[in-house]
PDB file of C-alpha atoms in Angstrom:
ATOM      1  CA  LEU A   1     132.054 164.628  64.547  1.00 55.00           C
ATOM      2  CA  ASP A   2     134.371 166.925  66.630  1.00 72.00           C
ATOM      3  CA  ARG A   3     135.007 170.283  65.150  1.00 80.00           C
ATOM      4  CA  VAL A   4     138.307 170.478  63.184  1.00 83.00           C
ATOM      5  CA  ASP A   5     139.794 173.976  62.466  1.00 84.00           C
ATOM      6  CA  ILE A   6     141.612 174.172  59.103  1.00 83.00           C
ATOM      7  CA  VAL A   7     144.043 177.067  58.746  1.00 81.00           C
ATOM      8  CA  LEU A   8     145.126 178.114  55.317  1.00 75.00           C
ATOM      9  CA  GLN A   9     147.969 180.407  55.186  1.00 72.00           C
ATOM     10  CA  ARG A  10     149.568 182.046  52.047  1.00 72.00           C
ATOM     11  CA  PRO A  11     153.106 183.515  51.990  1.00 70.00           C
ATOM     12  CA  GLY A  12     153.498 187.157  52.418  1.00 74.00           C
ATOM     13  CA  PRO A  13     154.501 189.711  49.816  1.00 70.00           C
ATOM     14  CA  ASN A  14     158.154 189.398  50.936  1.00 71.00           C
ATOM     15  CA  GLU A  15     158.316 185.671  51.274  1.00 71.00           C
ATOM     16  CA  LEU A  16     158.989 182.859  48.870  1.00 69.00           C
ATOM     17  CA  PRO A  17     156.048 180.383  48.176  1.00 70.00           C
ATOM     18  CA  PHE A  18     155.858 177.065  49.862  1.00 75.00           C
ATOM     19  CA  PHE A  19     157.969 174.523  47.865  1.00 78.00           C
ATOM     20  CA  ASP A  20     157.916 170.709  48.302  1.00 78.00           C
ATOM     21  CA  HIS A  21     161.598 170.227  47.507  1.00 78.00           C
ATOM     22  CA  PRO A  22     164.786 171.947  49.138  1.00 79.00           C
ATOM     23  CA  ILE A  23     166.081 174.447  46.567  1.00 80.00           C
ATOM     24  CA  SER A  24     169.731 173.082  47.116  1.00 82.00           C
ATOM     25  CA  SER A  25     168.773 169.900  45.434  1.00 87.00           C
ATOM     26  CA  LEU A  26     168.484 171.967  42.209  1.00 89.00           C
ATOM     27  CA  PHE A  27     172.150 172.913  42.504  1.00 89.00           C
ATOM     28  CA  ASP A  28     173.063 169.311  42.938  1.00 88.00           C
ATOM     29  CA  LEU A  29     171.925 168.934  39.316  1.00 91.00           C
ATOM     30  CA  LEU A  30     173.100 172.170  37.851  1.00 90.00           C
ATOM     31  CA  THR A  31     175.880 174.560  38.352  1.00 90.00           C
ATOM     32  CA  VAL A  32     175.021 178.103  39.391  1.00 91.00           C
ATOM     33  CA  ASP A  33     176.132 179.588  36.129  1.00 90.00           C
ATOM     34  CA  LYS A  34     174.202 177.105  34.125  1.00 91.00           C
ATOM     35  CA  PHE A  35     171.093 177.590  36.199  1.00 92.00           C
ATOM     36  CA  LEU A  36     171.299 181.431  35.691  1.00 92.00           C
ATOM     37  CA  ARG A  37     171.442 181.070  31.856  1.00 92.00           C
ATOM     38  CA  LEU A  38     168.417 178.824  32.042  1.00 93.00           C
ATOM     39  CA  PHE A  39     166.675 181.156  34.385  1.00 94.00           C
ATOM     40  CA  THR A  40     167.210 184.041  31.906  1.00 93.00           C
ATOM     41  CA  CYS A  41     165.533 182.211  29.123  1.00 93.00           C
ATOM     42  CA  PHE A  42     162.762 181.671  31.554  1.00 94.00           C
ATOM     43  CA  LEU A  43     162.412 185.298  32.500  1.00 92.00           C
ATOM     44  CA  LEU A  44     162.401 186.245  28.783  1.00 92.00           C
ATOM     45  CA  GLU A  45     159.691 183.707  27.967  1.00 92.00           C
ATOM     46  CA  HIS A  46     161.647 181.721  25.648  1.00 92.00           C
ATOM     47  CA  GLN A  47     160.735 178.129  24.572  1.00 92.00           C
ATOM     48  CA  ILE A  48     162.275 175.702  27.105  1.00 93.00           C
ATOM     49  CA  LEU A  49     162.613 171.996  26.934  1.00 92.00           C
ATOM     50  CA  LEU A  50     163.841 169.989  29.984  1.00 94.00           C
ATOM     51  CA  CYS A  51     165.010 166.400  29.247  1.00 91.00           C
ATOM     52  CA  SER A  52     165.769 163.670  31.696  1.00 90.00           C
ATOM     53  CA  ARG A  53     165.255 159.922  32.258  1.00 89.00           C
ATOM     54  CA  SER A  54     163.863 160.817  35.744  1.00 89.00           C
ATOM     55  CA  PHE A  55     160.374 162.179  36.254  1.00 91.00           C
ATOM     56  CA  GLN A  56     161.501 163.633  39.633  1.00 91.00           C
ATOM     57  CA  ARG A  57     164.308 165.621  38.135  1.00 92.00           C
ATOM     58  CA  LEU A  58     161.950 166.961  35.453  1.00 93.00           C
ATOM     59  CA  MET A  59     159.495 168.294  38.093  1.00 92.00           C
ATOM     60  CA  LEU A  60     162.279 169.539  40.419  1.00 93.00           C
ATOM     61  CA  VAL A  61     163.790 171.819  37.850  1.00 94.00           C
ATOM     62  CA  ALA A  62     160.521 173.035  36.312  1.00 93.00           C
ATOM     63  CA  GLU A  63     158.971 173.810  39.747  1.00 92.00           C
ATOM     64  CA  SER A  64     162.136 175.494  40.841  1.00 91.00           C
ATOM     65  CA  LEU A  65     161.984 177.874  37.833  1.00 92.00           C
ATOM     66  CA  CYS A  66     158.372 178.698  38.806  1.00 90.00           C
ATOM     67  CA  SER A  67     159.119 179.258  42.538  1.00 87.00           C
ATOM     68  CA  LEU A  68     162.182 181.271  42.081  1.00 87.00           C
ATOM     69  CA  ALA A  69     160.324 183.691  39.629  1.00 87.00           C
ATOM     70  CA  PHE A  70     158.087 184.817  42.570  1.00 82.00           C
ATOM     71  CA  PRO A  71     156.339 187.183  42.724  1.00 78.00           C
ATOM     72  CA  PHE A  72     156.094 186.708  39.082  1.00 85.00           C
ATOM     73  CA  ARG A  73     154.069 183.808  37.582  1.00 87.00           C
ATOM     74  CA  TRP A  74     154.515 181.645  34.476  1.00 90.00           C
ATOM     75  CA  GLN A  75     151.018 181.930  32.823  1.00 90.00           C
ATOM     76  CA  LEU A  76     152.021 180.385  29.462  1.00 92.00           C
ATOM     77  CA  THR A  77     152.149 176.728  28.327  1.00 91.00           C
ATOM     78  CA  TYR A  78     153.485 174.453  31.144  1.00 92.00           C
ATOM     79  CA  VAL A  79     153.934 170.877  30.770  1.00 91.00           C
ATOM     80  CA  PRO A  80     156.591 169.500  33.191  1.00 91.00           C
ATOM     81  CA  ILE A  81     156.132 165.958  31.977  1.00 91.00           C
ATOM     82  CA  LEU A  82     155.517 165.501  28.249  1.00 85.00           C
ATOM     83  CA  PRO A  83     155.096 162.036  26.807  1.00 80.00           C
ATOM     84  CA  TYR A  84     157.556 161.083  24.196  1.00 74.00           C
ATOM     85  CA  SER A  85     154.722 160.403  21.804  1.00 76.00           C
ATOM     86  CA  GLN A  86     153.546 164.044  22.033  1.00 78.00           C
ATOM     87  CA  LEU A  87     156.612 165.857  20.651  1.00 77.00           C
ATOM     88  CA  LYS A  88     154.482 167.585  18.128  1.00 80.00           C
ATOM     89  CA  PHE A  89     153.402 170.096  20.733  1.00 81.00           C
ATOM     90  CA  MET A  90     156.936 171.487  20.591  1.00 80.00           C
ATOM     91  CA  GLU A  91     156.034 172.899  17.210  1.00 81.00           C
ATOM     92  CA  ALA A  92     153.655 175.338  19.004  1.00 81.00           C
ATOM     93  CA  PRO A  93     154.674 178.929  18.229  1.00 86.00           C
ATOM     94  CA  VAL A  94     154.192 180.105  21.840  1.00 90.00           C
ATOM     95  CA  PRO A  95     156.521 180.161  24.778  1.00 92.00           C
ATOM     96  CA  PHE A  96     156.594 177.117  26.818  1.00 93.00           C
ATOM     97  CA  VAL A  97     158.207 175.024  29.550  1.00 94.00           C
ATOM     98  CA  MET A  98     157.967 171.338  28.885  1.00 92.00           C
ATOM     99  CA  GLY A  99     159.735 168.291  30.293  1.00 92.00           C
ATOM    100  CA  LEU A 100     160.665 165.277  28.160  1.00 88.00           C
ATOM    101  CA  CYS A 101     161.428 161.968  29.718  1.00 85.00           C
ATOM    102  CA  TYR A 102     163.358 159.796  27.383  1.00 82.00           C
ATOM    103  CA  GLU A 103     164.674 156.339  27.757  1.00 79.00           C
ATOM    104  CA  ASP A 104     167.948 156.029  25.640  1.00 77.00           C
ATOM    105  CA  THR A 105     168.967 159.118  23.931  1.00 74.00           C
ATOM    106  CA  ILE A 106     167.599 162.587  22.831  1.00 74.00           C
ATOM    107  CA  SER A 107     166.942 163.145  19.311  1.00 72.00           C
ATOM    108  CA  GLU A 108     169.322 165.406  17.579  1.00 72.00           C
ATOM    109  CA  GLN A 109     166.612 167.270  15.819  1.00 70.00           C
ATOM    110  CA  ILE A 110     165.632 168.747  19.147  1.00 71.00           C
ATOM    111  CA  PHE A 111     168.941 170.366  19.557  1.00 70.00           C
ATOM    112  CA  GLN A 112     168.865 171.953  16.022  1.00 69.00           C
ATOM    113  CA  GLY A 113     165.790 174.171  16.863  1.00 73.00           C
ATOM    114  CA  ASN A 114     166.079 177.683  18.200  1.00 80.00           C
ATOM    115  CA  ILE A 115     164.894 176.725  21.622  1.00 87.00           C
ATOM    116  CA  CYS A 116     166.366 176.271  25.136  1.00 91.00           C
ATOM    117  CA  VAL A 117     167.129 172.689  25.638  1.00 91.00           C
ATOM    118  CA  LEU A 118     168.551 171.416  28.858  1.00 92.00           C
ATOM    119  CA  ASP A 119     169.682 167.724  29.318  1.00 91.00           C
ATOM    120  CA  ILE A 120     169.488 167.462  33.073  1.00 92.00           C
ATOM    121  CA  ASP A 121     171.283 164.158  33.252  1.00 89.00           C
ATOM    122  CA  SER A 122     174.361 165.120  31.176  1.00 88.00           C
ATOM    123  CA  GLY A 123     174.235 168.697  32.011  1.00 88.00           C
ATOM    124  CA  VAL A 124     174.243 169.863  28.324  1.00 88.00           C
ATOM    125  CA  LEU A 125     172.595 173.279  27.834  1.00 90.00           C
ATOM    126  CA  ASN A 126     171.657 174.479  24.393  1.00 88.00           C
ATOM    127  CA  MET A 127     170.815 178.190  24.260  1.00 89.00           C
ATOM    128  CA  PRO A 128     168.920 180.107  21.622  1.00 86.00           C
ATOM    129  CA  GLU A 129     170.481 182.802  19.669  1.00 83.00           C
ATOM    130  CA  ASP A 130     170.781 186.321  20.845  1.00 83.00           C
ATOM    131  CA  VAL A 131     169.977 185.711  24.475  1.00 87.00           C
ATOM    132  CA  PRO A 132     171.373 188.592  26.521  1.00 88.00           C
ATOM    133  CA  ALA A 133     173.398 187.903  29.676  1.00 86.00           C
ATOM    134  CA  LEU A 134     171.712 188.409  33.058  1.00 85.00           C
ATOM    135  CA  PRO A 135     172.801 191.752  34.474  1.00 86.00           C
ATOM    136  CA  ASP A 136     175.525 191.388  37.074  1.00 85.00           C
ATOM    137  CA  ARG A 137     175.516 187.708  36.520  1.00 86.00           C
ATOM    138  CA  VAL A 138     178.956 187.000  37.802  1.00 88.00           C
ATOM    139  CA  GLU A 139     178.381 188.787  41.120  1.00 89.00           C
ATOM    140  CA  PHE A 140     174.980 187.233  41.338  1.00 87.00           C
ATOM    141  CA  ALA A 141     176.512 183.696  40.713  1.00 89.00           C
ATOM    142  CA  LYS A 142     179.148 184.490  43.657  1.00 89.00           C
ATOM    143  CA  GLU A 143     176.367 185.483  46.080  1.00 89.00           C
ATOM    144  CA  ILE A 144     174.485 182.294  45.343  1.00 87.00           C
ATOM    145  CA  ALA A 145     177.505 180.110  45.752  1.00 88.00           C
ATOM    146  CA  SER A 146     178.203 181.790  49.038  1.00 88.00           C
ATOM    147  CA  VAL A 147     174.721 181.176  50.337  1.00 85.00           C
ATOM    148  CA  LEU A 148     174.967 177.521  49.206  1.00 86.00           C
ATOM    149  CA  MET A 149     178.232 177.030  51.107  1.00 87.00           C
ATOM    150  CA  ARG A 150     176.966 178.503  54.303  1.00 85.00           C
ATOM    151  CA  TYR A 151     173.843 176.144  53.986  1.00 80.00           C
ATOM    152  CA  GLU A 152     176.199 173.305  53.425  1.00 81.00           C
ATOM    153  CA  GLU A 153     178.189 174.329  56.603  1.00 81.00           C
ATOM    154  CA  GLN A 154     175.195 174.656  58.772  1.00 78.00           C
ATOM    155  CA  ASN A 155     173.930 171.228  57.711  1.00 73.00           C
ATOM    156  CA  ALA A 156     177.315 169.633  58.408  1.00 74.00           C
ATOM    157  CA  VAL A 157     177.254 171.192  61.908  1.00 72.00           C
ATOM    158  CA  LEU A 158     173.597 170.110  62.567  1.00 70.00           C
ATOM    159  CA  ASP A 159     174.464 166.480  61.067  1.00 64.00           C
ATOM    160  CA  GLY A 160     177.452 166.227  63.366  1.00 65.00           C
ATOM    161  CA  GLU A 161     175.477 167.256  66.369  1.00 61.00           C
ATOM    162  CA  VAL A 162     172.645 164.675  65.646  1.00 57.00           C
ATOM    163  CA  VAL A 163     175.386 161.870  65.288  1.00 57.00           C
ATOM    164  CA  ARG A 164     176.971 162.901  68.607  1.00 61.00           C
ATOM    165  CA  ARG A 165     173.548 162.775  70.357  1.00 63.00           C
ATOM    166  CA  GLN A 166     172.591 159.537  68.838  1.00 60.00           C
ATOM    167  CA  THR A 167     176.094 157.940  69.637  1.00 62.00           C
ATOM    168  CA  GLY A 168     176.629 160.155  72.693  1.00 58.00           C
ATOM    169  CA  ILE A 169     178.809 157.770  74.766  1.00 50.00           C
ATOM    170  CA  THR A 170     181.842 159.153  76.619  1.00 48.00           C
ATOM    171  CA  GLU A 171     184.977 157.082  76.729  1.00 46.00           C
ATOM    172  CA  LYS A 172     184.374 156.136  80.287  1.00 48.00           C
ATOM    173  CA  ASP A 173     180.663 155.061  79.672  1.00 52.00           C
ATOM    174  CA  GLY A 174     181.844 153.081  76.657  1.00 50.00           C
ATOM    175  CA  TRP A 175     184.453 151.186  78.728  1.00 45.00           C
ATOM    176  CA  TYR A 176     181.929 150.189  81.456  1.00 46.00           C
ATOM    177  CA  LYS A 177     179.317 149.005  78.661  1.00 50.00           C
ATOM    178  CA  LYS A 178     182.150 146.906  77.281  1.00 50.00           C
ATOM    179  CA  ARG A 179     182.971 145.571  80.730  1.00 48.00           C
ATOM    180  CA  MET A 180     179.458 144.544  81.496  1.00 46.00           C
ATOM    181  CA  SER A 181     179.082 142.806  78.117  1.00 47.00           C
ATOM    182  CA  ARG A 182     181.827 140.283  79.086  1.00 46.00           C
ATOM    183  CA  SER A 183     183.355 140.760  75.769  1.00 46.00           C
ATOM    184  CA  PHE A 184     186.671 142.684  75.666  1.00 45.00           C
ATOM    185  CA  ASP A 185     187.131 142.141  71.911  1.00 50.00           C
ATOM    186  CA  GLY A 186     190.550 140.645  72.235  1.00 49.00           C
ATOM    187  CA  GLU A 187     191.833 143.006  74.859  1.00 50.00           C
ATOM    188  CA  THR A 188     193.901 141.535  77.714  1.00 51.00           C
ATOM    189  CA  LEU A 189     192.834 141.692  81.351  1.00 49.00           C
ATOM    190  CA  SER A 190     195.910 143.870  82.159  1.00 54.00           C
ATOM    191  CA  ASP A 191     194.800 146.415  79.459  1.00 54.00           C
ATOM    192  CA  MET A 192     191.366 146.774  80.835  1.00 48.00           C
ATOM    193  CA  LEU A 193     192.784 147.170  84.368  1.00 49.00           C
ATOM    194  CA  GLU A 194     195.124 149.890  83.150  1.00 56.00           C
ATOM    195  CA  GLU A 195     192.314 151.632  81.451  1.00 51.00           C
ATOM    196  CA  ASP A 196     190.251 151.342  84.656  1.00 50.00           C
ATOM    197  CA  ASN A 197     192.939 152.884  86.741  1.00 52.00           C
ATOM    198  CA  SER A 198     193.060 155.938  84.337  1.00 49.00           C
ATOM    199  CA  PHE A 199     189.414 156.812  85.459  1.00 44.00           C
ATOM    200  CA  ARG A 200     190.239 156.415  89.228  1.00 47.00           C
ATOM    201  CA  GLN A 201     191.550 159.259  91.163  1.00 49.00           C
ATOM    202  CA  ILE A 202     194.492 158.111  93.249  1.00 47.00           C
ATOM    203  CA  VAL A 203     194.561 159.643  96.674  1.00 47.00           C
ATOM    204  CA  SER A 204     197.742 159.519  98.973  1.00 50.00           C
ATOM    205  CA  ARG A 205     197.316 158.229 102.580  1.00 50.00           C
ATOM    206  CA  LYS A 206     198.776 161.451 103.755  1.00 53.00           C
ATOM    207  CA  ASP A 207     195.855 163.366 102.386  1.00 53.00           C
ATOM    208  CA  LEU A 208     193.235 161.216 104.216  1.00 50.00           C
ATOM    209  CA  ALA A 209     191.693 162.827 107.342  1.00 55.00           C
ATOM    210  CA  PRO A 210     191.946 160.648 110.530  1.00 56.00           C
ATOM    211  CA  LEU A 211     188.645 158.925 111.404  1.00 49.00           C
ATOM    212  CA  PRO A 212     186.937 160.290 114.459  1.00 54.00           C
ATOM    213  CA  PHE A 213     187.157 156.993 116.436  1.00 50.00           C
ATOM    214  CA  ASP A 214     186.747 158.693 119.818  1.00 56.00           C
ATOM    215  CA  ASP A 215     183.539 160.296 118.952  1.00 55.00           C
ATOM    216  CA  VAL A 216     182.187 157.017 117.563  1.00 46.00           C
ATOM    217  CA  LEU A 217     183.064 155.131 120.739  1.00 49.00           C
ATOM    218  CA  LYS A 218     181.369 157.806 122.954  1.00 55.00           C
ATOM    219  CA  GLN A 219     178.258 157.560 120.971  1.00 53.00           C
ATOM    220  CA  SER A 220     178.062 153.690 120.798  1.00 52.00           C
ATOM    221  CA  GLU A 221     178.233 151.535 123.948  1.00 54.00           C
ATOM    222  CA  VAL A 222     178.349 148.483 121.906  1.00 46.00           C
ATOM    223  CA  LEU A 223     181.428 149.410 120.018  1.00 44.00           C
ATOM    224  CA  ALA A 224     183.091 150.657 123.165  1.00 47.00           C
ATOM    225  CA  ARG A 225     182.612 147.291 124.772  1.00 48.00           C
TER     226      ARG A 225
END
């Protein structure tokens, strides 16, 4: 077998860890302010229950919390997908992050407990009592919103450039392709000729240089005869 070099690289101390999902997808599900309140409970090691009908959404929010806490690590109970039949684990008197995948509705008893409950699908967030606000939360929320806006603008520019490259046909090239296809899509011949004339450069006879007939005749005896 040929030798294969496998390189393992970990993020530097000032870099975010590798993540399988774009962080912007998180803010497609939650507003910036709602995420900051959820993240405050996460940093204070509260009991957090995430609810959704989608396994993907549960994993996205749970993994985003852990990733954005870098360089800190969540070393307590972490069950991003908890079966509905195992709700008894919510009675554990320890901080946890759990994800509950439900089918129809969420039991009202879950919202009555003093835990942080987020229904990702509906956007309902139930906060525990006496949770302090994140310092400078308003300024922090504006900064995050500004970064997301710049990210969307850059994506819009890149998407537009890709579309132009994929469909990069100039007006002139488009006309000749249509002409060669023998299908004018209902356009009359006069319209096509008028469009063709717009691409041609009309030169007056006065601007044409006289042909050097004398030199040609001197160089060719056949033409001279």
